[in-house]
Every structure is written in structure tokens, then in C-alpha cells.
Coordinates of C-alpha atoms and ligand atoms in Angstrom, one line a residue:
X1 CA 9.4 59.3 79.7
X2 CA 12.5 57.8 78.1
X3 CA 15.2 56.4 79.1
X4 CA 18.3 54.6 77.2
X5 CA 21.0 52.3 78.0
X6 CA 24.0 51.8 75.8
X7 CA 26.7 49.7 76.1
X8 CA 30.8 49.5 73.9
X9 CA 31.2 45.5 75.8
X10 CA 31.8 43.3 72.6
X11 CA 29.9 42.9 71.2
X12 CA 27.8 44.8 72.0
X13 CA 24.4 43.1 70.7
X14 CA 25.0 40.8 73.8
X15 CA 23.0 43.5 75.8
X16 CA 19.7 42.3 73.9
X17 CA 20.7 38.2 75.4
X18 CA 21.1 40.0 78.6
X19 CA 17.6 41.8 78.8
X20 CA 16.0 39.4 77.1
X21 CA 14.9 41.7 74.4
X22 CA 15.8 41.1 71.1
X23 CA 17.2 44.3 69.1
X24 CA 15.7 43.6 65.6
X25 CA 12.1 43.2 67.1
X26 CA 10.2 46.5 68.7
X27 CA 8.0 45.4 71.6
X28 CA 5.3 46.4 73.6
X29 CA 3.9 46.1 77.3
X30 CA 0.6 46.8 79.1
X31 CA 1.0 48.0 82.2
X32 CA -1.5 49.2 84.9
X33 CA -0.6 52.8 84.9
X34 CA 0.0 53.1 80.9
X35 CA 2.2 51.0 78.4
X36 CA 5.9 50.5 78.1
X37 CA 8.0 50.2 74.2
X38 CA 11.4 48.6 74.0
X39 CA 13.2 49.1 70.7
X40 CA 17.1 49.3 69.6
X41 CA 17.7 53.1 68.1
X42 CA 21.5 51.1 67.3
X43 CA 22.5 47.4 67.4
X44 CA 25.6 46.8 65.8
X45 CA 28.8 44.6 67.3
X46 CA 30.2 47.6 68.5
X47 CA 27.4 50.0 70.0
X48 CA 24.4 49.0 71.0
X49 CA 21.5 50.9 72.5
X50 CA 18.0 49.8 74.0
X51 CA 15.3 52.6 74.6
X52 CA 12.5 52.2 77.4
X53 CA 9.9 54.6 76.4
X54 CA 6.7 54.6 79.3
X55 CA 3.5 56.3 78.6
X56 CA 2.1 56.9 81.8
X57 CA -2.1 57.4 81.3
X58 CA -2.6 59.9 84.2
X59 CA -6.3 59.7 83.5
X60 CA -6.5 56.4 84.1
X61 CA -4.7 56.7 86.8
X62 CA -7.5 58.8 88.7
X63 CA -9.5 56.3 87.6
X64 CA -7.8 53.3 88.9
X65 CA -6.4 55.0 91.8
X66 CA -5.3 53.0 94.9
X67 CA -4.3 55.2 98.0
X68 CA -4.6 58.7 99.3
X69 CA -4.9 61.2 97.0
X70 CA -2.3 63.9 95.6
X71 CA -1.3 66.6 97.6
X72 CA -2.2 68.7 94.7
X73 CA -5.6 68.6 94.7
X74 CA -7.9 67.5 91.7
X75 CA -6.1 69.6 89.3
X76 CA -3.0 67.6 89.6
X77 CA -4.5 64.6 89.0
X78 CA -5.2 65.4 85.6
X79 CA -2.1 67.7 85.1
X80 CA 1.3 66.5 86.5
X81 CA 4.7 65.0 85.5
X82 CA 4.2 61.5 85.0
X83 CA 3.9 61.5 81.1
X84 CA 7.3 63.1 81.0
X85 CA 10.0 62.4 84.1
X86 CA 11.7 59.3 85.3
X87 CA 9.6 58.5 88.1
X88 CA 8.6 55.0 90.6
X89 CA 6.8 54.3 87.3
X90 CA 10.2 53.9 85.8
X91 CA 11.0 51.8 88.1
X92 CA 7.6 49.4 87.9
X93 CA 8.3 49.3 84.3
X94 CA 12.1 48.5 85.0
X95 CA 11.2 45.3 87.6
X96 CA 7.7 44.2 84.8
X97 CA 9.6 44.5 81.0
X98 CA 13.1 43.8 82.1
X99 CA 12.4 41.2 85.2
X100 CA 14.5 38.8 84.1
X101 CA 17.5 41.2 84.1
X102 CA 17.2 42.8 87.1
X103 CA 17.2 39.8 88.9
X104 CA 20.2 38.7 87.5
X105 CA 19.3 35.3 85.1
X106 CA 20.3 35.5 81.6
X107 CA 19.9 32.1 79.4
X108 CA 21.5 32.9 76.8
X109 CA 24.5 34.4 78.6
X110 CA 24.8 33.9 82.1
X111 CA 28.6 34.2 82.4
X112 CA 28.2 37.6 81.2
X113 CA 25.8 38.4 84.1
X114 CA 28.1 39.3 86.7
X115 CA 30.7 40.5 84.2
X116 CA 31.5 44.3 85.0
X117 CA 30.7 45.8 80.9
X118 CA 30.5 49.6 80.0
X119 CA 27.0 50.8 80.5
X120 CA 25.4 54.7 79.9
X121 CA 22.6 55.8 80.5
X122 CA 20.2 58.8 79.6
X123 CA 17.5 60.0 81.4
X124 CA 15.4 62.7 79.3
X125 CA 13.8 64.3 82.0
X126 CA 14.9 62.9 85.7
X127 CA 13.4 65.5 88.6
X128 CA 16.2 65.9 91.0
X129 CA 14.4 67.2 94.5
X130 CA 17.4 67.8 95.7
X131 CA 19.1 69.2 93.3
X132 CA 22.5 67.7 90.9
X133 CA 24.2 67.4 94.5
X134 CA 21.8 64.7 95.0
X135 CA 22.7 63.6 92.4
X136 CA 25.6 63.3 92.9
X137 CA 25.6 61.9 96.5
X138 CA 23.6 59.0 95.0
X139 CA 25.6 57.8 92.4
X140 CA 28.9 58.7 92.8
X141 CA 29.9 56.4 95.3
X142 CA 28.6 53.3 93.5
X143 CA 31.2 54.3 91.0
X144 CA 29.5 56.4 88.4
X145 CA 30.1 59.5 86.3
X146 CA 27.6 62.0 86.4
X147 CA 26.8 64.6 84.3
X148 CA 23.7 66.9 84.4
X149 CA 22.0 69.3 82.6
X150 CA 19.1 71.2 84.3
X151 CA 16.3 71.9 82.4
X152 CA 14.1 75.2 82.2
X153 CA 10.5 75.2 83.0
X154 CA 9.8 76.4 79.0
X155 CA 12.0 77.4 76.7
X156 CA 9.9 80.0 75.7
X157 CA 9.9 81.3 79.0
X158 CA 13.2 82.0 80.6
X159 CA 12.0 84.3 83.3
X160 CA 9.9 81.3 84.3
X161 CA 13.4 80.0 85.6
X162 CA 14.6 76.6 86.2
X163 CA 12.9 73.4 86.8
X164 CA 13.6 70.5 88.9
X165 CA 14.4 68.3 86.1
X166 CA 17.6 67.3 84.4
X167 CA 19.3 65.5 81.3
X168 CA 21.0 63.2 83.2
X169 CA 23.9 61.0 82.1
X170 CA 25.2 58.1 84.2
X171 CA 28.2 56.0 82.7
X172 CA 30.2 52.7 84.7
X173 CA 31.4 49.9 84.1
X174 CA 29.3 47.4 85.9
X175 CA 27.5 44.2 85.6
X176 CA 23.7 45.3 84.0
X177 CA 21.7 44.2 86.9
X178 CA 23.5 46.0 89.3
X179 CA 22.8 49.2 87.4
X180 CA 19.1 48.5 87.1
X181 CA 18.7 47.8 90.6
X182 CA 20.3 51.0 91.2
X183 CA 18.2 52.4 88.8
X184 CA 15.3 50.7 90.5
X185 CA 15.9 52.5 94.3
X186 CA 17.3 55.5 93.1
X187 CA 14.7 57.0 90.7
X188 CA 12.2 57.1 93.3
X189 CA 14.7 58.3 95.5
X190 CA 15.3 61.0 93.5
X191 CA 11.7 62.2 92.6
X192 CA 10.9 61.9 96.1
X193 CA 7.2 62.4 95.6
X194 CA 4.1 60.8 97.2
X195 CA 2.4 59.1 94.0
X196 CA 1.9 55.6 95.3
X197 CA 0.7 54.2 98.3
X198 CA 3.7 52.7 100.4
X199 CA 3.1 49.4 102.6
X200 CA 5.0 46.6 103.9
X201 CA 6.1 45.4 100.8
X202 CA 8.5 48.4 99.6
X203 CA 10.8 47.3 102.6
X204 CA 11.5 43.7 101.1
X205 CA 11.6 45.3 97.5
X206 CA 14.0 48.0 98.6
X207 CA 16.2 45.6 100.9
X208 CA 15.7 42.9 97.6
X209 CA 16.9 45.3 94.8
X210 CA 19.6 47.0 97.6
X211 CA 21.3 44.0 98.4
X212 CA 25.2 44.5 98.3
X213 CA 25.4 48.3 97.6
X214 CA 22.8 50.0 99.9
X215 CA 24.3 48.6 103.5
X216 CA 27.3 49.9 103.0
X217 CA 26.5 53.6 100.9
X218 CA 27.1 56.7 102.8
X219 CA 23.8 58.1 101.6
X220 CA 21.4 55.1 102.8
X221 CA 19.5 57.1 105.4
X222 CA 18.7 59.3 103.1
X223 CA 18.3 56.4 100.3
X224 CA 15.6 54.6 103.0
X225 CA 13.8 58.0 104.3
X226 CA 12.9 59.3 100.4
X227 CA 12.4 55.5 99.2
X228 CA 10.0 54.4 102.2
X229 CA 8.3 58.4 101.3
X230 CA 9.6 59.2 105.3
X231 CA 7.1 56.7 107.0
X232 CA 8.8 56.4 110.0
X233 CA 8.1 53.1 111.0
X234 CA 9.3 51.3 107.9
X235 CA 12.7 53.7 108.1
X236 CA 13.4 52.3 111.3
X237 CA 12.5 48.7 110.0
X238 CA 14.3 48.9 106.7
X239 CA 17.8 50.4 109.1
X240 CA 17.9 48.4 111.3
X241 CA 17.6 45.7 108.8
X242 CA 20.5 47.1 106.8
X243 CA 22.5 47.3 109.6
X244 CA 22.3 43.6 110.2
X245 CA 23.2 42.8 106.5
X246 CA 26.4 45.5 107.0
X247 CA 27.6 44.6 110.9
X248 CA 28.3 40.6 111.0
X249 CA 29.8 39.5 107.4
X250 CA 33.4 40.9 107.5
X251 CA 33.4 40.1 111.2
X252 CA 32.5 37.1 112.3
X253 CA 34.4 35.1 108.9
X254 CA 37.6 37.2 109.5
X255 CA 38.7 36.1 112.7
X256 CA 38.6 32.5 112.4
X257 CA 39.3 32.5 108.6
X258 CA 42.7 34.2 109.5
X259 CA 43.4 31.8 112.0
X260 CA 42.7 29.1 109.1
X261 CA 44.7 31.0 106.8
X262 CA 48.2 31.6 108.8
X263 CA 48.4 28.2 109.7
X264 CA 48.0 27.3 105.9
X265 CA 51.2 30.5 105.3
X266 CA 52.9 30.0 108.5
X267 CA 56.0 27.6 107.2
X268 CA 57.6 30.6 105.5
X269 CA 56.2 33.2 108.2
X270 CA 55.0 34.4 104.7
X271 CA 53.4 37.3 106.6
X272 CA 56.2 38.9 107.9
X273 CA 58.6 38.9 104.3
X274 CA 55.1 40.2 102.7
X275 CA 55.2 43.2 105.2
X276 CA 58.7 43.6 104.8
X277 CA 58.6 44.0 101.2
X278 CA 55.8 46.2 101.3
X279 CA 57.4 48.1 104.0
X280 CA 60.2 48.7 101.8
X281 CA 58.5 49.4 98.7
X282 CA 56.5 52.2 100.9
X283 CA 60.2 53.9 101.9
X284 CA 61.5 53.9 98.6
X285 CA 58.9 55.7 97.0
X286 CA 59.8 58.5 99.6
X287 CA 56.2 59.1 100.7
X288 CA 55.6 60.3 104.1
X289 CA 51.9 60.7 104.2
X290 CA 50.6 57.1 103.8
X291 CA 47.5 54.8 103.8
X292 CA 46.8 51.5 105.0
X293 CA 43.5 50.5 102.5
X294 CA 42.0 46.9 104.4
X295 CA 44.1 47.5 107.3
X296 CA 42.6 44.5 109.2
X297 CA 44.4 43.9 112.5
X298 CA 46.7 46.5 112.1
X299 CA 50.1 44.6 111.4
X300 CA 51.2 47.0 108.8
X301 CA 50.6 49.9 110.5
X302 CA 52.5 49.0 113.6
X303 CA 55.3 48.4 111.1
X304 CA 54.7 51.7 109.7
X305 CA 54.8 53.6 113.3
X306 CA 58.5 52.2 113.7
X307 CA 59.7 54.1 111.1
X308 CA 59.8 58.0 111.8
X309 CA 59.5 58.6 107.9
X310 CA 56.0 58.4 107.8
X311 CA 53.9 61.9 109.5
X312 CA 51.1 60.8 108.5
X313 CA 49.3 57.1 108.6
X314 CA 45.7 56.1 108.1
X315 CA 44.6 52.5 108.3
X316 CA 41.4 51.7 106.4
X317 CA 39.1 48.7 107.4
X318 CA 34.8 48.0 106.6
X319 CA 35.1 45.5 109.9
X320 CA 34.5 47.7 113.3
X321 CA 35.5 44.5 114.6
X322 CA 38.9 44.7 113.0
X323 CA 39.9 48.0 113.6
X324 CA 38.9 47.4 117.5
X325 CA 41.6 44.8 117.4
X326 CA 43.6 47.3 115.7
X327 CA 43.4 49.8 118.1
X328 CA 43.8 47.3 121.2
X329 CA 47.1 45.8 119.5
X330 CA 48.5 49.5 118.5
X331 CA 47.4 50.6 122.2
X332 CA 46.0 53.4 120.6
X333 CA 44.5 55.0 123.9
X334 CA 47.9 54.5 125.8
X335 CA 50.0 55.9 122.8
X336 CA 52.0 59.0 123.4
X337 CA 50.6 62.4 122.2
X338 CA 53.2 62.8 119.2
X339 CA 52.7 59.5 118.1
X340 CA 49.4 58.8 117.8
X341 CA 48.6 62.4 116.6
X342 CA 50.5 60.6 113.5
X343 CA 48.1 57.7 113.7
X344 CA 43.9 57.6 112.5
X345 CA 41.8 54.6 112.0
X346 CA 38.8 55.2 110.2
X347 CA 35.5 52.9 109.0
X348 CA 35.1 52.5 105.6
X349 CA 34.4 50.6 102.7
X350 CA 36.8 50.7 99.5
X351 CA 34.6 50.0 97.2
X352 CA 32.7 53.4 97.5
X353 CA 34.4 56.5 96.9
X354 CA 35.0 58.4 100.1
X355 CA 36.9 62.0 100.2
X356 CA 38.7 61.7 103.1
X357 CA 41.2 59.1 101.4
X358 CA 42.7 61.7 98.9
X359 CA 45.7 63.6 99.1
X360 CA 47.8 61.3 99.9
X361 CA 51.7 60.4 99.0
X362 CA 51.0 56.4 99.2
X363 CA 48.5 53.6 99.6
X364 CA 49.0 49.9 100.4
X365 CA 46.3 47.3 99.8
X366 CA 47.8 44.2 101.5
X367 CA 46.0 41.2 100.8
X368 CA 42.4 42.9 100.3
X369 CA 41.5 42.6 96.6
X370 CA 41.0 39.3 97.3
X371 CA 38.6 39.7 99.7
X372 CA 36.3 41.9 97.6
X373 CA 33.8 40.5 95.0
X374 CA 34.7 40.2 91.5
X375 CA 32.0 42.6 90.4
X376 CA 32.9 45.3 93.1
X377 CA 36.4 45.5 91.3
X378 CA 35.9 48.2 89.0
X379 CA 34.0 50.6 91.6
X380 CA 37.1 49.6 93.9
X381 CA 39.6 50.6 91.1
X382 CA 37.9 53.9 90.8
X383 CA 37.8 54.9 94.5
X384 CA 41.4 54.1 94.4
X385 CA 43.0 55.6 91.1
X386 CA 40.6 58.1 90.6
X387 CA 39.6 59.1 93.4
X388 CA 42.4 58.5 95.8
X389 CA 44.6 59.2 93.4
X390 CA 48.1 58.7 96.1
X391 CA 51.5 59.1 94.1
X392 CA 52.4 55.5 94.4
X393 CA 50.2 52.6 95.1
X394 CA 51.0 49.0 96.4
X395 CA 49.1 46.0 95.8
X396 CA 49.9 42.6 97.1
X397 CA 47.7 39.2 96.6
X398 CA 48.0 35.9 96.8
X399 CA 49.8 33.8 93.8
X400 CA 47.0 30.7 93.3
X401 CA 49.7 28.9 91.2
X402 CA 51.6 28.3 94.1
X403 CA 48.8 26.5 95.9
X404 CA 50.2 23.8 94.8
X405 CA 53.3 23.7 97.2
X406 CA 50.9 24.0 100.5
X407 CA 50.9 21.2 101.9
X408 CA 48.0 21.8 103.8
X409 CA 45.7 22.8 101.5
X410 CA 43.5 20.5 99.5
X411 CA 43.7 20.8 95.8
X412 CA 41.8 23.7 94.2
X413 CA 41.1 25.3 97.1
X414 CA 41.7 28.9 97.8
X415 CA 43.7 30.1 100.9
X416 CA 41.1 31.6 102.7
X417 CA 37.5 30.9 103.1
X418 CA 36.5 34.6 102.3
X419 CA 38.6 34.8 99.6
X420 CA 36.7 35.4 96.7
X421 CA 39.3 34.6 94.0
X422 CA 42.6 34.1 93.7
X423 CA 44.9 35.0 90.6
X424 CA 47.5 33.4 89.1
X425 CA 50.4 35.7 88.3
X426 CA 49.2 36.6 84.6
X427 CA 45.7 37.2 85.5
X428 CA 47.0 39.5 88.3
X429 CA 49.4 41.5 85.6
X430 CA 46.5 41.2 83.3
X431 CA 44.6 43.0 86.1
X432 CA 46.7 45.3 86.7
X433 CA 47.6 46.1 82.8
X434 CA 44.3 47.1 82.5
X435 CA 44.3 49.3 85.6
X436 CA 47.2 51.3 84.5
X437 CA 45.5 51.7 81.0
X438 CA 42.5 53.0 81.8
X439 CA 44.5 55.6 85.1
X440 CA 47.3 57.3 84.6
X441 CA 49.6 54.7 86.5
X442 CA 52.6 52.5 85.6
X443 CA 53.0 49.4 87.1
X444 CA 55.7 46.9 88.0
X445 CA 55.4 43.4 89.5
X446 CA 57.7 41.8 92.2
X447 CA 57.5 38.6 93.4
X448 CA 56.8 38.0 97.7
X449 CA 58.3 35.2 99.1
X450 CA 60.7 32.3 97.8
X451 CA 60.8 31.8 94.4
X452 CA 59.9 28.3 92.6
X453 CA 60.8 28.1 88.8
X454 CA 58.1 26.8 87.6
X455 CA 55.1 28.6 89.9
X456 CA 56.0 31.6 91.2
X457 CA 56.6 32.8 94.4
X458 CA 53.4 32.4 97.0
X459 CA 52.6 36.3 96.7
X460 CA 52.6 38.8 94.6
X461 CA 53.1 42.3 94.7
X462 CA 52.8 45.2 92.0
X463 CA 53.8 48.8 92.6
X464 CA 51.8 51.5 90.8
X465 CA 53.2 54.9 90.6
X466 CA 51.3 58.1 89.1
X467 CA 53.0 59.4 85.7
X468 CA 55.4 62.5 86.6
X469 CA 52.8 64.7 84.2
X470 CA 49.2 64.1 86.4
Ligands
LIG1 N1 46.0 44.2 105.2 C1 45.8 43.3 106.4 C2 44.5 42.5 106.4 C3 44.2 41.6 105.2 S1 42.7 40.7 105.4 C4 47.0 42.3 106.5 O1 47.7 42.2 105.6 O2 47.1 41.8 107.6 C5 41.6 41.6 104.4 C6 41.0 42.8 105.2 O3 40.3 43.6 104.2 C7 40.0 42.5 106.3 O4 40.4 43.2 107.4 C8 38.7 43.0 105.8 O5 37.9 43.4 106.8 C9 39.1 44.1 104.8 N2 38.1 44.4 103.8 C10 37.4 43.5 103.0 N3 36.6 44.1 102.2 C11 36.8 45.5 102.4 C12 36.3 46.6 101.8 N4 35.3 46.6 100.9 N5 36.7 47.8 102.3 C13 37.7 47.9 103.3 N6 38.2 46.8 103.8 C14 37.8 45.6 103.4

């Protein structure tokens, strides 16, 4: 089976420091099912491409079996896929040749660990029980094209019809070992076959290698069931695990870290010109359908209630904890019919792509980039200019240069505890520049709150709008 990675970051030879493989130098593994080669088809500054190629020995893999046998019988033993398609022996060769990777240490270049870079990748032959809707489901929402080609059973044979396997093609832009962990749960998932014996110690391996992506996927029931091969007992054990990991994080920190943070802004009441000019910027664009992405407690959105314009709002928040407040602070329940028939709140996570957030005229993110890890930014900036795709977008975000000015705040310290950055006003615009260049988006930049000449004004704000042509 084959599989290969390529990568456009420059250069692009960096992807041999990150793997810890060097491209000039072919190499080979012994593993206990077969033996894995990793060698560079292309290494140059500009493209570079590592192939995994495993040879799975399915003789010896009678021999040396551990576990129940194959459904199949004896025949299948001997005669089966395992030479050929992506499989959990992908993924054991994934976690034994590229260990170092996957778990996210480079010596050589460990700033460029974390650092979102252009990855592809080719599967030769990936079965896909499930079909390319599976596919799909599994990969989409962590911010990947797809594209899929199935394969026939033999050429030579057409009336033989289809098989299960696909040319698959997966592109991103993400750091590398978050693509070979997903790599790592979602082969498996994928094949959904019972070749190895499942115990114990798949839980920890799949909540190791899912750790910030599978919590929070739409698809991690069906992620768990295929991974665990449907022992019911692990599910429940793996879920309720995941739920932990996905419940308290957002929702404990929030509360008091607001408190911490409005008494840090509260001088200026830098809340209330922020929704003002957000409020405004919303209006002009002439929208009337409208999200709130990050909603939190709901401020904006009781803003946006007072103004009949708007048919049509939606506030947007990953904390249930938020969105209760939300709801108790909009007295939601008590609302009349024609008013909150104009108002939804709904659970959700920006950072994976989720279809009931497009067709809309408008979106405000109000002080939520921040909050999201710097990794998670380019699957974020897909689910919203991609996939979202509203007419006109605004984006607001703290301005770290004017840190300075708070009295409060202790000297190279960010606003908020949960804050995961904070940009100055040309790395926001630099941001943003990039967005706009990669979407079909313009963007302009307005400053939130008073002005100082030499730092800026304490938030900033850019409004996207679509091009006329899209
Ligand atoms: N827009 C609100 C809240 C800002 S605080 C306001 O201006 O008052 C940031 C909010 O973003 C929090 O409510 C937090 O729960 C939410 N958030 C953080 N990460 C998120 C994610 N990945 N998806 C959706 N909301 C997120």
C-alpha cells in the first residue's frame, strides 16, 4: 500500500526535519506484520514529496496471528487486501516510522511544528466501507478537500463492477502532526474491518491521537463505534470520555475570565462602542439575515433584536453554558411569538464546517478569534469564507499594542486568560490580507475605540465583503 504526502511550505525540504527522515537517503523498517520504505519521489525548495510504501506479509501474518480469526475463513487469510489498501496497518506503520512526528517533536524545527503549511495527500487504494460520503463526513469538517476516485474490481472486468476502494486525495493547510493523527484514527475508521484484536489500549490510543479534533467532530460516534470495531463497552468508555474533554473547557474559564477581562476594558466601557460599531457596520451592509459566530452571552444579539432590520438572527457558541446564559438574558422562553421566531441559538463549533451556517447575508465574529488556537485558524477561515460564505463578514479583536495603556494589566500579558494570542494591528491586517487572498473577499480595517497616535485604538475591527462577481 502507498501512500504520499507532499507539501508547497518553503521550503519545502523542511518536511524531511519535520518527519525526521532525510529526503536524499531511502530507508527501511521491520515491522511485525511486514516492512515499511520511506523515500523522496521530489525534494526540491519548492515541492517536496515523501512516499510510505508498506508491504504487509499476510502469510506471516497467519503465522504470527494474535486474536480471533477472520471472518473469512482460512481462505482469506492467505487471500485478502492487506498487500494493497490503506488499512490499521497504515496506521501502525504511521505511529512506528514517523513516531516522532506524530507526536508533535521536531529537533531540527520545532517552531514549524504547530505552523499550519500546505499538505496533500494520496492514498493509492483506501477502502471506503461507507462509501465517498464517508468520506466525506470524515474529513470535511477538519477542513479538508476531498476528492475521490472509485476504483473497479479489475479493469479487465467491468461487469465485475465497482470496488470499495478509492484514489483518494486529501489537501489542507495544517500543521503535519495534526494530519497524521487524523490519518492515524481515520484510516481504520474508514476500512472498518475486524483484522486486529481490539483491547483496552485502543481507547487511550484513539483519545491520544484524537486529542483537540475528535471531541468536538460531528462524526465522533461514528469515528469511536468503527475505530473501537463496535465493542460496546469501550464506545461507551471512549464517549463518555470525550464528552468530558468537550463539556468543561469553554465553560468553566469563560465566566470568570470575562469577569477578569471587563474589569481590565471597563474605563472606556470598551464593550459597548465595540458593539456599537459592529452594530453599525452590520446595518450598513444592508443585510437582514445575520449571524452571531461566538455569540457568548448574547450581548450582540440583544443589540441585534432592537433593530427591526434584521428577519433573521442566529447566535453561534461551542459553550452550552454560554448560550444558557444567552437564552436566560434574551428571555428567550418569555419572548413574543414574532420575535423570537426571528431569533435561534444553536451549539457549535467554528472551527468545523457545519451547513446550517450558509446562506446567509452577514456574519460577526466579535472578539472570538482570539479565543481559538493558532493552529485551528485555517480550518476556522474555511468554515467561514468557504463554507459560510455570508455577503459581508465582521471581525473584531483585540489591538495587543494598546496593552500598554491598561493600567491594570501587567506588562506582556494578554487581556484574557483564554486568550490564545493577541495581534498587533499589522499582524491582524496581515491576517486578514491573507484571508482575502486565498477567498474571494476584500477587506477594510477600522479602528474600535479611542485613538492613540502612536498605538492604535484598543480594538480592531475589519469588514470583509464578498466580490460583486461570486
Ligand atoms: N461575541 C461575544 C463573546 C466573546 S467571548 C461578545 O463579544 O461578547 C468568546 C466566545 O467565543 C465565547 O463565548 C466562547 O465560548 C466562544 N468560542 C470559543 N471558541 C469557539 C469555537 N471554536 N466555536 C464557537 N465559539 C467559540
Amino acid at each position: 500500500m502507498l501512500l504520499t504526502l507532499t507539501t508547497t511550505h518553503s521550503p519545502a525540504t523542511d518536511l524531511g526535519y519535520l518527519l525526521h527522515k532525510n529526503p536524499s537517503r531511502p530507508q527501511s523498517f521491520d515491522l511485525s506484520f511486514g516492512k515499511a520504505h520511506v523515500f523522496y519521489p521530489e525534494a526540491t525548495p519548492e515541492r517536496c514529496t515523501v512516499a510510505l510504501l508498506v508491504e504487509v506479509d499476510p502469510v506471516g501474518l497467519v503465522r504470527n496471528r494474535r486474536g480471533p480469526a477472520g471472518e473469512g475463513g482460512a481462505l482469506e487469510q492467505y487471500v485478502n487486501d492487506r498487500p494493497y489498501a490503506a488499512s490499521s496497518f497504515l496506521s501502525v506503520a504511521i505511529a512506528e516510522v514517523f513516531g516522532s512526528a506524530l507526536s508533535g517533536h521536531s529537533k531540527e524545527r520545532p517552531e514549524l511544528v504547530n505552523t499550519p503549511i500546505p499538505l496533500r495527500v494520496v492514498f493509492s487504494a483506501l477502502p471506503c466501507r461507507g462509501g465517498e460520503e464517508l468520506l466525506r463526513k470524515l474529513f470535511e469538517p477538519l477542513g479538508y478537500s476531498v476528492s475521490a476516485r472509485r476504483l473497479p474490481l479489475d479493469e479487465n472486468f467491468s461487469d465485475w463492477g465497482d470496488s470499495p476502494y478509492h484514489r483518494v486525495e486529501l489537501e489542507a493547510r495544517l500543521p503535519l502532526q495534526q494530519l497524521l493523527s487524523h490519518l492515524y484514527v481515520l484510516v481504520p475508521v474508514l476500512d472498518n474491518d475486524k483484522h486486529y484484536w481490539v483491547g483496552d489500549d485502543e481507547v487511550r490510543k484513539l483519545l491520544r491521537h484524537g486529542e483537540g479534533w475528535l471531541a468536538l467532530h460531528p462524526a465522533r460516534e461514528a469515528i469511536t463505534r468503527r475505530y473501537l470495531k463496535h465493542q460496546r463497552s469501550l464506545v461507551d468508555d471512549a464517549l463518555a470520555q470525550l464528552a468530558d474533554e468537550s463539556e468543561p473547557d469553554p465553560d468553566t474559564a469563560a465566566e470568570v475570565h470575562a469577569l477578569e477581562e471587563e474589569a481590565i476594558e471597563r474605563n472606556i466601557s470598551l464593550n459597548e462602542q465595540r458593539l456599537g460599531s459592529v452594530l453599525a457596520a452590520l446595518k450598513a451592509s444592508g443585510a437582514t439575515r445575520v449571524l452571531d459566530l461566538g455569540c457568548g452571552e448574547g450581548r450582540l444579539l440583544q443589540a441585534l433584536l432592537k433593530e427591526k432590520q434584521f428577519t433573521e438572527i442566529i447566535g453561534v457558541d461551542v459553550s452550552h453554558h454560554a448560550l444558557e446564559i444567552a437564552s436566560d438574558q434574551l428571555h428567550y422562553d418569555r419572548l413574543p411569538p414574532m420575535q423570537k421566531a426571528r431569533l435561534r441559538l444553536l451549539h457549535g463549533s467554528l472551527i468545523y464546517r457545519d451547513e446550517r451556517l450558509a446562506g446567509f447575508d452577514a456574519a460577526a465574529v466579535v472578539e472570538v478569534v482570539e479565543h481559538l488556537d493558532a493552529p485551528r485558524l485555517a480550518a476556522f477561515e474555511r468554515v467561514l469564507f468557504e463554507c459560510a460564505n455570508p455577503k459581508t463578514i465582521i471581525i473584531t479583536t483585540p489591538n495587543r499594542e494598546y496593552n500598554v495603556k491598561w493600567e491594570t494589566l501587567p506588562a506582556g500579558k494578554l487581556r484574557h486568560r483564554d486568550h490564545r494570542f493577541e495581534w498587533t494591528r499589522a499582524e491582524f491586517q496581515a491576517w486578514a490580507n491573507g484571508v482575502v487572498s486565498r477567498f474571494n473577499y476584500h477587506v477594510r480595517f477600522l479602528p474600535v475605540g479611542p485613538e492613540d497616535a502612536v498605538v492604535g485604538s484598543p480594538a480592531q475591527m475589519g469588514v470583509f465583503e464578498l466580490h460583486p462577481d461570486s
